[in-house]
Tab-separated table of C-alpha atoms in Angstrom:
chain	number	residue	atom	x	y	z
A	1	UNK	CA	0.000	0.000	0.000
A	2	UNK	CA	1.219	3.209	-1.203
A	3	UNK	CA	1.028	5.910	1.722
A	4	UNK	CA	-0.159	9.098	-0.830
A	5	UNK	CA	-0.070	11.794	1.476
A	6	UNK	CA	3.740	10.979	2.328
A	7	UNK	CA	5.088	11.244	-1.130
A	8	UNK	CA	6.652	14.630	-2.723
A	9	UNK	CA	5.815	17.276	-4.470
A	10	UNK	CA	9.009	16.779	-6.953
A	11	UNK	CA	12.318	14.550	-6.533
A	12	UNK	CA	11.057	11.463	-5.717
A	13	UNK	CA	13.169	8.659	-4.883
A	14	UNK	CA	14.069	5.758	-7.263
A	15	UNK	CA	11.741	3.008	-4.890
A	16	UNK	CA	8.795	5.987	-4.511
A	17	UNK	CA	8.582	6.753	-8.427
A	18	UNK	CA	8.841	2.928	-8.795
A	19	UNK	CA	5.797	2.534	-6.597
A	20	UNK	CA	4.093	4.507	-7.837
A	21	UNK	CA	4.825	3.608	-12.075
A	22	UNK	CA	3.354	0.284	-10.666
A	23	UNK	CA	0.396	1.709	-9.146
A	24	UNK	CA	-0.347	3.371	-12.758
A	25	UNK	CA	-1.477	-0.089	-13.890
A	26	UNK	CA	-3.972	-1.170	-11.239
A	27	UNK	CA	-7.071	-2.094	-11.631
A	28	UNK	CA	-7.914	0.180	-9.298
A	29	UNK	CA	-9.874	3.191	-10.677
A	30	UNK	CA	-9.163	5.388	-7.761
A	31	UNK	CA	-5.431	4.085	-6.859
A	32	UNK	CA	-4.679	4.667	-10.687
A	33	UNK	CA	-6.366	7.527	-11.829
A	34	UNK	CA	-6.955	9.374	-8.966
A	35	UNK	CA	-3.676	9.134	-7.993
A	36	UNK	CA	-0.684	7.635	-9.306
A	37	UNK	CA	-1.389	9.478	-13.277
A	38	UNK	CA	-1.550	12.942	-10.524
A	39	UNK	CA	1.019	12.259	-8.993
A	40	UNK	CA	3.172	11.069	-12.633
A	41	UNK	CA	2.158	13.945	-13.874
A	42	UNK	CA	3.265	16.303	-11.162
A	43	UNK	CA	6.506	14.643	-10.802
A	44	UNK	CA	7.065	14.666	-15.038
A	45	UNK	CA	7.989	18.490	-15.012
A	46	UNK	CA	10.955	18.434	-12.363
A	47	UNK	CA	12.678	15.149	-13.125
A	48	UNK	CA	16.155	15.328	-15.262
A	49	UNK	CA	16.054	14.109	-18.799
A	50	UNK	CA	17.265	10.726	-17.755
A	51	UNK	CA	14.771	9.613	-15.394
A	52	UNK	CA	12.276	10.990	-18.008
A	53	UNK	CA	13.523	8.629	-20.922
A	54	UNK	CA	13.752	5.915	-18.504
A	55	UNK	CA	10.181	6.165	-17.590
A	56	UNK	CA	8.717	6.930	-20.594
A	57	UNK	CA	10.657	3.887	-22.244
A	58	UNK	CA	8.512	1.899	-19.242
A	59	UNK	CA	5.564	3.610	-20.733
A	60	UNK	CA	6.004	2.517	-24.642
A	61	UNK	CA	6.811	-0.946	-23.279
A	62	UNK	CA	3.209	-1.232	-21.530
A	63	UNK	CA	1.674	-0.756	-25.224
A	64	UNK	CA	1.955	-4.239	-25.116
A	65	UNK	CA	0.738	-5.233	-20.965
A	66	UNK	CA	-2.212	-7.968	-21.273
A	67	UNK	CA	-3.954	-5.241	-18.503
A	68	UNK	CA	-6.241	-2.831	-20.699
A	69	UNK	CA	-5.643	-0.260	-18.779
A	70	UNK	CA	-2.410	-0.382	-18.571
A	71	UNK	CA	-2.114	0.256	-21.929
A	72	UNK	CA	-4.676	3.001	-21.953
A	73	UNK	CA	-2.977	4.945	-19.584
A	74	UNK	CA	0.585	4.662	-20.568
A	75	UNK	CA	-0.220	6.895	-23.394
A	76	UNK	CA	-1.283	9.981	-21.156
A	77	UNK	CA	1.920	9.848	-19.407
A	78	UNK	CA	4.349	10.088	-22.521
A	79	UNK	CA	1.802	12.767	-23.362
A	80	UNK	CA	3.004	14.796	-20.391
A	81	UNK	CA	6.855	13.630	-21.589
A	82	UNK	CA	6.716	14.868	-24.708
A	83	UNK	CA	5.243	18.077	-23.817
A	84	UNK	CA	7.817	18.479	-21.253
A	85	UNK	CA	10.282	18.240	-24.169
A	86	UNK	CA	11.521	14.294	-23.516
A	87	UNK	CA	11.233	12.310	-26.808
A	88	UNK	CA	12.459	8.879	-28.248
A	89	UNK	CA	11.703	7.908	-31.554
A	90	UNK	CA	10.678	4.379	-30.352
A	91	UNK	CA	8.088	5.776	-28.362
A	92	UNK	CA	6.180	7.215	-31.688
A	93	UNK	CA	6.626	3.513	-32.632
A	94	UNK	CA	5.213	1.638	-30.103
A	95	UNK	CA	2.225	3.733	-29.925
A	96	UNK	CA	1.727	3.735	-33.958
A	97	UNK	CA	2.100	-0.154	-33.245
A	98	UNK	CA	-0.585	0.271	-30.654
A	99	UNK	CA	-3.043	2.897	-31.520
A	100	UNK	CA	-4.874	1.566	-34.244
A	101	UNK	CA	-4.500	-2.193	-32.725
A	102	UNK	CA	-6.281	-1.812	-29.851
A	103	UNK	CA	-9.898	-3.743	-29.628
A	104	UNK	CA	-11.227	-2.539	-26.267
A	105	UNK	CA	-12.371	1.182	-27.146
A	106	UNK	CA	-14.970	1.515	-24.362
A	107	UNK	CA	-14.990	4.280	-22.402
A	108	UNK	CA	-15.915	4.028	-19.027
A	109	UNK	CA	-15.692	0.121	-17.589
A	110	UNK	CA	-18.248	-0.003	-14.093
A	111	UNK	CA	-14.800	-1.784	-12.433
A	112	UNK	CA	-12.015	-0.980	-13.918
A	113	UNK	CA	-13.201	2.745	-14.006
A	114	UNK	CA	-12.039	5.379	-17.233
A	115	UNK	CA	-10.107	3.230	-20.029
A	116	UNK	CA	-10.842	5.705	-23.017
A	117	UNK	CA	-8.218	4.136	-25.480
A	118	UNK	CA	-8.967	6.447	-27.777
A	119	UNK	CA	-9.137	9.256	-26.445
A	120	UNK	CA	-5.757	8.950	-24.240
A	121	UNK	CA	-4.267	8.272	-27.034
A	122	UNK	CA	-5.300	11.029	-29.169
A	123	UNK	CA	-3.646	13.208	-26.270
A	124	UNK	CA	-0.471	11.757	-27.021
A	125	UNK	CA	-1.557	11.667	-30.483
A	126	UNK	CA	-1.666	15.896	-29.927
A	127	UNK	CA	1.825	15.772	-27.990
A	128	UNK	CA	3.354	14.498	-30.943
A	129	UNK	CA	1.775	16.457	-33.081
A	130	UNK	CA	3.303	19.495	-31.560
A	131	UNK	CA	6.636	18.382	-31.040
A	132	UNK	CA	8.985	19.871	-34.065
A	133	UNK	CA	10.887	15.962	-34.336
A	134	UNK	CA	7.980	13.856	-35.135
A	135	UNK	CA	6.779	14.103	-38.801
A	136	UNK	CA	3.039	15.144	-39.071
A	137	UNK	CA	1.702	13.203	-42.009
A	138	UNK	CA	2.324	9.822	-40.784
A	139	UNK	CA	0.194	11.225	-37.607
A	140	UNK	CA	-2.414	12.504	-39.446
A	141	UNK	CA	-2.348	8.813	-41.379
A	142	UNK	CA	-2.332	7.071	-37.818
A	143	UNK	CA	-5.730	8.808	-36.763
A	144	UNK	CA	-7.328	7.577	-40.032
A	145	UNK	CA	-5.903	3.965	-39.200
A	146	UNK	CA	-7.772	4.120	-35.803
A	147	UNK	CA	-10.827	5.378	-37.007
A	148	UNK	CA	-10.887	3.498	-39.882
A	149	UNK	CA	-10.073	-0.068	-37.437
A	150	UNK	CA	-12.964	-1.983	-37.825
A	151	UNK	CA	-15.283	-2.354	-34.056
A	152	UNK	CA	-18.359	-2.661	-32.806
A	153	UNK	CA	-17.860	-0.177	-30.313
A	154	UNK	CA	-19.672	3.238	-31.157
A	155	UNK	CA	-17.473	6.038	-29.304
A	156	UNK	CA	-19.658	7.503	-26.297
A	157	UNK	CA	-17.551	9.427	-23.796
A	158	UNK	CA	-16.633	12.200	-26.369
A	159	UNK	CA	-13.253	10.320	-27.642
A	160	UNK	CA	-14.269	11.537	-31.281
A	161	UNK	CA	-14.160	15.017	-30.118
A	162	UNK	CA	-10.503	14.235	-28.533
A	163	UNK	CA	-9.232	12.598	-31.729
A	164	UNK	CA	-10.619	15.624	-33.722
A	165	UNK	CA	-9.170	18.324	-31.621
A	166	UNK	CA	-5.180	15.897	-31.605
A	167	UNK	CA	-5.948	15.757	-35.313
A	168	UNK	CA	-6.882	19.528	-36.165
A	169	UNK	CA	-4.145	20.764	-34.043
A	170	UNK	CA	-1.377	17.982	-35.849
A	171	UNK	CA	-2.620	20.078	-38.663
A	172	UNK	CA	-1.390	23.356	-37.690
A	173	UNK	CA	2.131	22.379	-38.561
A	174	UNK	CA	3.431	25.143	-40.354
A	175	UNK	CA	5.471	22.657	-42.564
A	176	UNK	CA	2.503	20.619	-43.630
A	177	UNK	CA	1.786	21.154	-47.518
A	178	UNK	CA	-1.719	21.227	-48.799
A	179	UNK	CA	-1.460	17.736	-50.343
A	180	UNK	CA	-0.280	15.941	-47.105
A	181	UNK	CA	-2.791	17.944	-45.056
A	182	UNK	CA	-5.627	16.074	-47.170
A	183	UNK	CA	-3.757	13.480	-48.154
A	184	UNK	CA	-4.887	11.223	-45.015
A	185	UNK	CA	-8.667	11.799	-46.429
A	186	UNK	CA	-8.360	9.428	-49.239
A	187	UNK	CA	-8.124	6.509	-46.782
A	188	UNK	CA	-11.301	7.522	-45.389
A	189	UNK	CA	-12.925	8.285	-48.616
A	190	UNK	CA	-12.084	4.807	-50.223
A	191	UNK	CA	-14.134	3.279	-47.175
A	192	UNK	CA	-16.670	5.405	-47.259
A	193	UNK	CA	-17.194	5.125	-51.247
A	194	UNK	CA	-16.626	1.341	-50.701
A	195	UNK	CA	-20.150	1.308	-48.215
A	196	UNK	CA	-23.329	-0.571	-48.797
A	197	UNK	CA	-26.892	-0.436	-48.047
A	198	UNK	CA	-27.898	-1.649	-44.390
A	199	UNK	CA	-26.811	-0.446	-40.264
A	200	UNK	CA	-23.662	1.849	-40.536
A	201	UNK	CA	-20.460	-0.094	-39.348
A	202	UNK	CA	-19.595	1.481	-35.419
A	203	UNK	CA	-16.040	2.836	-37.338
A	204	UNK	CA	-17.931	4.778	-39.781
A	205	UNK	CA	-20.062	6.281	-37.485
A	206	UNK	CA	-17.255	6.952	-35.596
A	207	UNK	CA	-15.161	8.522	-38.188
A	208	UNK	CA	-18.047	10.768	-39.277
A	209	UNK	CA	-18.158	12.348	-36.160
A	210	UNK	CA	-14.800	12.959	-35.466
A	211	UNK	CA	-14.383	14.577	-39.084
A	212	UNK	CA	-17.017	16.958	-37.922
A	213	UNK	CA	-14.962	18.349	-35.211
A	214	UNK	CA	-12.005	18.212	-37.561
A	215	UNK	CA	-13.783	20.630	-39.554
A	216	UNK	CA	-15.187	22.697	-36.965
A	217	UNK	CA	-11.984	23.640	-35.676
A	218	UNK	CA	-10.243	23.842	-39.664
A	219	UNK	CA	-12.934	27.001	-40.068
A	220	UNK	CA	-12.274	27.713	-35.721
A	221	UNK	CA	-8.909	27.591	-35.438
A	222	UNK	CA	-7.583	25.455	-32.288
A	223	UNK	CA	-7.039	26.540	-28.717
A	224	UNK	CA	-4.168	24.176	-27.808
A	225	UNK	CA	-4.836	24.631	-24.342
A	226	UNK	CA	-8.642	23.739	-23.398
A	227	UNK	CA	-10.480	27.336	-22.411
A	228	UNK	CA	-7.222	29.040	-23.265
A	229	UNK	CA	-6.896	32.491	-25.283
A	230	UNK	CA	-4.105	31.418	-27.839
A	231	UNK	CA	-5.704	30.113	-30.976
A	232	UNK	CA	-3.644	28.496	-33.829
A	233	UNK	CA	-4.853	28.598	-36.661
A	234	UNK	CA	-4.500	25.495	-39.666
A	235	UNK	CA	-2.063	26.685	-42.873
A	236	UNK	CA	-4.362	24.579	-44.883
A	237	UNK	CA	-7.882	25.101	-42.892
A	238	UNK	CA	-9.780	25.752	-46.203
A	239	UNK	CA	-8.495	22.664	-48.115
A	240	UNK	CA	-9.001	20.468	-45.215
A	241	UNK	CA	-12.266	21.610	-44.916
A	242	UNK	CA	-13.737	21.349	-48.442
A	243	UNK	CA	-11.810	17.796	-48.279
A	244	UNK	CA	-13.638	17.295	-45.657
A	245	UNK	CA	-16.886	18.024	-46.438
A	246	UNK	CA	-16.467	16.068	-49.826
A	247	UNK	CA	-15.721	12.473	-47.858
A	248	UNK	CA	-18.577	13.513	-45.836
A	249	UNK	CA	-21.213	13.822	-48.386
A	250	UNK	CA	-20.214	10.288	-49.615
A	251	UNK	CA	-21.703	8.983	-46.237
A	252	UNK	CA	-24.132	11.790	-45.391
A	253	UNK	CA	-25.507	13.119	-49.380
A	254	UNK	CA	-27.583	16.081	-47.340
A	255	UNK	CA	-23.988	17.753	-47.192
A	256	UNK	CA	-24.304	18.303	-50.735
């Protein structure tokens, strides 16, 4: 049993960050979320680069743990990595291994507590996206793939609108051309042309939705911080929007 109210603010030791990496995979709602991705996440800003790396190559290797959510929450710590600055390639690779893999999308579990597969990893999905060493298009291409992943699960704790906003603000890139800013719609337009008659697959569905907030925030602009004043806005907004709304009216002909 971790004592909470004994550990640090910053510095921990070795054995108390240990501890507490361990307690990240519980299945536990309240040991794991309500406290040891806190208590990561206040500890991420103050440790040196090499205790960084260290954990976040702990992280990446969890992309693989037979515990769902300790997979689903590795993803939120590297998020708070890479914004920090910490990066190793491998770490994009795991998760591009993972991302699109991953078969249990729900939400909310009445045990296990918040999993939200998706939408954690859209944060780091976002992190990446903003970090000057890790190419945009293949991230852009990576949200498709887990759209696009066939499930049964219809998203229903607002992981489409996550996606959308790690997607729209990948897209603010300044070195993003026109063509690989739409370029990741033809995947989702060769599904959508390839559709038939009858219930709408749960990944269509899905991917509808989160194209909506896509282009919401390509005419918007995108507040990288949630309620903040800075707004970026996307090079390309116009082209991914009219892209946008041309795979859309494939699946939905009242968008003309």
């Amino acid at each position: 049993m971790i004592d909470w109210s004994a550990l640090p603010d910053r510095d921990p030791s070795d054995a108390e960050l240990a501890s507490v990496v361990a307690a990240l995979r519980s299945p536990d709602p309240v040991e794991r979320d309500e406290h040891a991705y806190p208590r990561l996440a206040g500890w991420v800003p103050g440790l040196p680069e090499g205790r960084r790396l260290a954990l976040g190559d702990v992280m990446a290797g969890r992309f693989a743990d037979p515990e769902v959510q300790a997979r689903t929450f590795a993803p939120l710590v590297l998020a708070r990595l890479v914004a920090a600055g910490t990066l190793r390639p491998g770490w994009v690779d795991a998760f591009a291994r993972w991302y699109p893999a991953e078969a249990d999308l729900r939400g909310h579990h009445p045990e296990l507590g918040w999993l939200h597969a998706v939408a954690h990893g859209a944060d780091l999905l976002a992190a990446f996206g903003q970090h000057p060493a890790v190419a945009p298009e293949p991230l852009l291409s990576l949200g498709a793939a887990r759209l696009l992943a066939p499930t049964g699960h219809v998203l229903d704790a607002m992981e489409d609108d996550r996606l959308g906003f790690a997607l729209a603000l990948t897209l603010t890139r300044p070195e993003l051309t026109e063509d690989a800013a739409v370029g990741w719609l033809d995947a989702v337009a060769e599904v959508f042309a390839a559709g038939e008659p009858g219930p709408m697959p749960a990944e269509v569905s899905n991917t509808l939705r989160t194209l909506r907030v896509v282009h919401l925030l390509a005419v918007r602009g995108v507040r990288p911080k949630w309620g903040g004043d800075e707004v970026r806005v996307l090079p390309h907004g116009a082209a991914v929007g009219g892209r946008i709304a041309e795979v859309l009216s494939t699946a939905a002909p009242y968008l003309g």
